[in-house]
Amino acid sequence: MKRISAPRRTASLSAQLVDSLRSHIESGGWPVGTRIPPEQALIEELGVGRSTLREAIGALVHLGLLEPRAGDGTYVRSSSELQSVMVRRASSARRDNVLELRTVLEEYASQAAAMRRDESQLQQLRELLADADAACADEDTSAAANVDALFHRAVVRASGNDLLIEVYDHLGTALTSSLGGLPWDAVHAEEHARLHRRLVDAIEARDAGGARAAAAAIVQLTRGHHENGTPRAAEDR
């Protein structure tokens, strides 16, 4: 029996505009945290009606990409729907759940990085270790936290798993913001640095098991830090 041909559907103008604006945001055309152009300027630039533009902007607000602020315009909240959903969920989770998620992601990523890293990625990790040491020497806690976040992202990127990289990138802000805030004393700061050096050594040696163990020890140290207000030294020296 001959199949019935389905009717062709074309996206509405507002749906096309949603896709266009979403691509613009994802590509960095409107960076996260910036205010988008005013309504009239967008109408003139895009050649669409006011109702069509408002419908598209409303859809992007619903998706979590845009955020209206009363009396101050509309701002870019996140660069993708996945990021918006995951950051919002992680930010509302209990800290121990965030730590468990970080353990799962970073243990696997570290193991994979040991098996797949290339020389340029290894060099980047060594350079970030040096940057972290410099930040600690200057007692610049903000810089140290930023370098630490970059370091762990670099490890994940060295895993070669594109989906894992995307998930971790989207969760990175929530992970670092929910786990920051407490100062490290000199002894435990050195332990933190030692474990990071051990992780890079294992990745360089292509020691997948050693890399995974070092990553787990780093998260264990961080867990003790946040549970007790002071870091707990890793047990497996």
Short mmCIF file of C-alpha atoms in Angstrom, two decimals:
data_model
loop_
_atom_site.label_atom_id
_atom_site.label_comp_id
_atom_site.label_asym_id
_atom_site.label_seq_id
_atom_site.Cartn_x
_atom_site.Cartn_y
_atom_site.Cartn_z
CA MET A 1 0.00 0.00 0.00
CA LYS A 2 1.29 3.40 -0.94
CA ARG A 3 2.29 5.52 2.09
CA ILE A 4 0.61 8.85 2.64
CA SER A 5 3.04 11.71 2.19
CA ALA A 6 3.35 13.82 5.30
CA PRO A 7 2.71 17.52 4.80
CA ARG A 8 5.78 19.74 4.70
CA ARG A 9 6.13 22.06 7.62
CA THR A 10 8.15 25.21 7.77
CA ALA A 11 9.22 26.83 11.00
CA SER A 12 7.43 29.98 12.02
CA LEU A 13 9.31 33.26 11.81
CA SER A 14 9.60 33.41 15.60
CA ALA A 15 11.00 29.83 15.71
CA GLN A 16 13.56 30.74 13.04
CA LEU A 17 14.49 33.80 15.06
CA VAL A 18 14.92 31.70 18.21
CA ASP A 19 17.34 29.43 16.34
CA SER A 20 19.22 32.41 14.93
CA LEU A 21 19.56 34.19 18.28
CA ARG A 22 20.48 30.95 20.06
CA SER A 23 23.29 30.32 17.54
CA HIS A 24 24.45 33.91 18.00
CA ILE A 25 24.67 33.40 21.77
CA GLU A 26 26.36 29.98 21.51
CA SER A 27 29.01 31.40 19.16
CA GLY A 28 29.81 34.21 21.60
CA GLY A 29 28.18 36.98 19.59
CA TRP A 30 26.55 38.06 22.83
CA PRO A 31 28.89 36.92 25.63
CA VAL A 32 27.50 35.63 28.91
CA GLY A 33 26.86 38.48 31.33
CA THR A 34 26.38 41.17 28.69
CA ARG A 35 23.20 43.10 27.97
CA ILE A 36 21.64 42.47 24.57
CA PRO A 37 20.74 45.41 22.30
CA PRO A 38 17.47 47.23 23.07
CA GLU A 39 14.27 46.03 21.47
CA GLN A 40 13.96 48.78 18.85
CA ALA A 41 17.54 48.30 17.71
CA LEU A 42 16.96 44.55 17.23
CA ILE A 43 13.73 45.16 15.33
CA GLU A 44 15.56 47.44 12.91
CA GLU A 45 18.58 45.13 12.59
CA LEU A 46 16.59 41.92 12.11
CA GLY A 47 13.68 43.28 10.12
CA VAL A 48 11.03 41.57 12.25
CA GLY A 49 7.94 42.79 14.05
CA ARG A 50 7.80 43.64 17.73
CA SER A 51 5.55 40.68 18.60
CA THR A 52 7.82 38.23 16.75
CA LEU A 53 10.90 39.53 18.55
CA ARG A 54 9.20 39.44 21.95
CA GLU A 55 8.04 35.88 21.35
CA ALA A 56 11.58 34.79 20.45
CA ILE A 57 13.13 36.61 23.41
CA GLY A 58 10.53 35.04 25.71
CA ALA A 59 11.42 31.59 24.42
CA LEU A 60 15.11 32.19 25.10
CA VAL A 61 14.27 33.43 28.60
CA HIS A 62 12.29 30.21 29.18
CA LEU A 63 15.26 28.15 27.96
CA GLY A 64 17.49 29.93 30.47
CA LEU A 65 19.73 31.66 27.93
CA LEU A 66 18.44 35.18 28.62
CA GLU A 67 17.43 36.94 31.81
CA PRO A 68 15.26 40.09 31.90
CA ARG A 69 16.13 42.63 34.61
CA ALA A 70 13.48 45.16 35.50
CA GLY A 71 14.52 48.63 34.39
CA ASP A 72 17.89 47.41 33.08
CA GLY A 73 17.20 45.41 29.91
CA THR A 74 17.84 41.75 29.08
CA TYR A 75 21.12 39.97 29.79
CA VAL A 76 22.74 36.77 28.53
CA ARG A 77 22.55 34.25 31.34
CA SER A 78 24.26 31.23 29.76
CA SER A 79 25.64 30.17 26.41
CA SER A 80 23.58 26.99 26.00
CA GLU A 81 20.44 25.30 27.26
CA LEU A 82 22.49 22.42 28.68
CA GLN A 83 24.66 24.81 30.64
CA SER A 84 21.65 26.65 32.02
CA VAL A 85 19.95 23.49 33.23
CA MET A 86 23.05 21.82 34.65
CA VAL A 87 24.44 24.88 36.44
CA ARG A 88 21.05 25.62 38.00
CA ARG A 89 20.70 22.03 39.20
CA ALA A 90 24.26 21.73 40.52
CA SER A 91 24.03 25.09 42.29
CA SER A 92 21.00 23.89 44.26
CA ALA A 93 22.48 20.49 45.16
CA ARG A 94 24.02 19.53 48.48
CA ARG A 95 27.77 20.10 48.63
CA ASP A 96 28.54 16.42 49.25
CA ASN A 97 26.57 15.52 46.13
CA VAL A 98 28.59 18.03 44.13
CA LEU A 99 31.79 16.49 45.49
CA GLU A 100 30.63 12.99 44.54
CA LEU A 101 29.81 14.16 41.03
CA ARG A 102 33.20 15.85 40.78
CA THR A 103 34.86 12.60 41.90
CA VAL A 104 33.08 10.59 39.20
CA LEU A 105 33.94 13.05 36.44
CA GLU A 106 37.52 13.77 37.42
CA GLU A 107 38.53 10.19 38.24
CA TYR A 108 37.40 8.98 34.83
CA ALA A 109 38.79 12.03 33.04
CA SER A 110 42.19 11.64 34.73
CA GLN A 111 42.36 7.96 33.83
CA ALA A 112 41.44 8.71 30.22
CA ALA A 113 43.89 11.62 30.06
CA ALA A 114 46.72 9.31 31.08
CA MET A 115 45.90 7.07 28.12
CA ARG A 116 45.14 9.73 25.50
CA ARG A 117 47.00 12.95 26.30
CA ASP A 118 49.41 14.44 23.80
CA GLU A 119 52.60 16.37 24.49
CA SER A 120 51.00 19.81 24.11
CA GLN A 121 48.32 18.93 26.67
CA LEU A 122 50.97 17.63 29.05
CA GLN A 123 52.93 20.84 28.64
CA GLN A 124 49.82 22.89 29.40
CA LEU A 125 49.29 20.96 32.64
CA ARG A 126 52.90 21.61 33.67
CA GLU A 127 52.48 25.32 32.95
CA LEU A 128 49.29 25.48 35.01
CA LEU A 129 51.08 23.81 37.90
CA ALA A 130 53.70 26.55 37.73
CA ASP A 131 50.99 29.22 37.63
CA ALA A 132 49.35 27.65 40.69
CA ASP A 133 52.65 27.68 42.58
CA ALA A 134 53.14 31.36 41.71
CA ALA A 135 49.62 32.25 42.88
CA CYS A 136 50.17 30.43 46.17
CA ALA A 137 53.53 32.11 46.68
CA ASP A 138 51.84 35.49 46.22
CA GLU A 139 49.02 34.38 48.57
CA ASP A 140 46.55 35.31 45.85
CA THR A 141 43.63 33.02 46.70
CA SER A 142 41.46 34.27 43.84
CA ALA A 143 44.16 33.61 41.26
CA ALA A 144 44.89 30.21 42.80
CA ALA A 145 41.22 29.20 42.56
CA ASN A 146 41.05 30.33 38.92
CA VAL A 147 44.20 28.39 38.01
CA ASP A 148 42.89 25.31 39.80
CA ALA A 149 39.67 25.45 37.75
CA LEU A 150 41.69 25.82 34.54
CA PHE A 151 43.90 22.90 35.56
CA HIS A 152 41.00 20.51 36.06
CA ARG A 153 39.37 21.61 32.83
CA ALA A 154 42.67 20.93 31.05
CA VAL A 155 42.77 17.40 32.51
CA VAL A 156 39.23 16.77 31.30
CA ARG A 157 40.08 18.10 27.83
CA ALA A 158 43.04 15.74 27.69
CA SER A 159 40.60 12.84 28.16
CA GLY A 160 39.58 13.20 24.52
CA ASN A 161 35.91 12.53 25.36
CA ASP A 162 33.96 15.33 23.69
CA LEU A 163 30.73 14.70 25.61
CA LEU A 164 32.54 14.57 28.95
CA ILE A 165 34.34 17.81 28.05
CA GLU A 166 31.04 19.51 27.26
CA VAL A 167 29.35 18.32 30.45
CA TYR A 168 32.31 19.34 32.61
CA ASP A 169 32.59 22.74 30.93
CA HIS A 170 28.94 23.42 31.65
CA LEU A 171 29.27 22.28 35.26
CA GLY A 172 32.60 23.98 35.88
CA THR A 173 31.13 27.23 37.18
CA ALA A 174 28.80 25.47 39.59
CA LEU A 175 31.56 23.13 40.81
CA THR A 176 34.06 25.88 41.54
CA SER A 177 31.54 28.31 43.02
CA SER A 178 30.02 25.74 45.37
CA LEU A 179 33.41 24.43 46.51
CA GLY A 180 35.22 27.72 46.99
CA GLY A 181 35.36 30.18 49.82
CA LEU A 182 37.49 28.60 52.55
CA PRO A 183 41.18 29.48 52.96
CA TRP A 184 43.84 26.77 52.90
CA ASP A 185 46.57 26.77 55.53
CA ALA A 186 50.18 26.41 54.39
CA VAL A 187 50.50 22.69 55.24
CA HIS A 188 47.37 21.63 53.40
CA ALA A 189 48.03 23.99 50.51
CA GLU A 190 51.30 22.12 49.99
CA GLU A 191 49.45 18.79 50.18
CA HIS A 192 47.01 20.08 47.57
CA ALA A 193 49.91 21.08 45.30
CA ARG A 194 51.68 17.73 45.89
CA LEU A 195 48.63 15.78 44.79
CA HIS A 196 48.30 17.86 41.63
CA ARG A 197 51.96 17.20 40.81
CA ARG A 198 51.36 13.51 41.40
CA LEU A 199 48.41 13.59 39.04
CA VAL A 200 50.44 15.21 36.26
CA ASP A 201 53.31 12.76 36.82
CA ALA A 202 50.87 9.86 36.43
CA ILE A 203 49.39 11.37 33.27
CA GLU A 204 52.88 11.85 31.85
CA ALA A 205 53.78 8.22 32.68
CA ARG A 206 50.50 7.04 31.11
CA ASP A 207 49.67 5.46 34.48
CA ALA A 208 45.86 5.36 34.29
CA GLY A 209 45.41 3.80 37.73
CA GLY A 210 47.80 6.25 39.37
CA ALA A 211 46.07 9.19 37.71
CA ARG A 212 42.67 8.03 38.90
CA ALA A 213 43.95 7.55 42.46
CA ALA A 214 45.53 11.01 42.50
CA ALA A 215 42.31 12.60 41.25
CA ALA A 216 40.32 10.80 43.97
CA ALA A 217 42.80 11.98 46.62
CA ILE A 218 42.44 15.59 45.47
CA VAL A 219 38.66 15.43 45.85
CA GLN A 220 39.04 13.68 49.23
CA LEU A 221 41.25 16.51 50.42
CA THR A 222 38.69 19.05 49.20
CA ARG A 223 35.87 17.13 50.89
CA GLY A 224 37.69 17.24 54.23
CA HIS A 225 38.35 20.94 53.69
CA HIS A 226 34.66 21.74 53.30
CA GLU A 227 33.24 19.27 55.81
CA ASN A 228 35.51 20.35 58.66
CA GLY A 229 36.39 23.92 57.74
CA THR A 230 40.03 22.81 57.46
CA PRO A 231 41.44 20.37 54.90
CA ARG A 232 42.00 16.72 55.73
CA ALA A 233 45.24 15.29 54.48
CA ALA A 234 44.98 12.53 51.93
CA GLU A 235 45.64 9.10 53.37
CA ASP A 236 47.50 7.55 50.46
CA ARG A 237 50.86 9.32 50.46
#
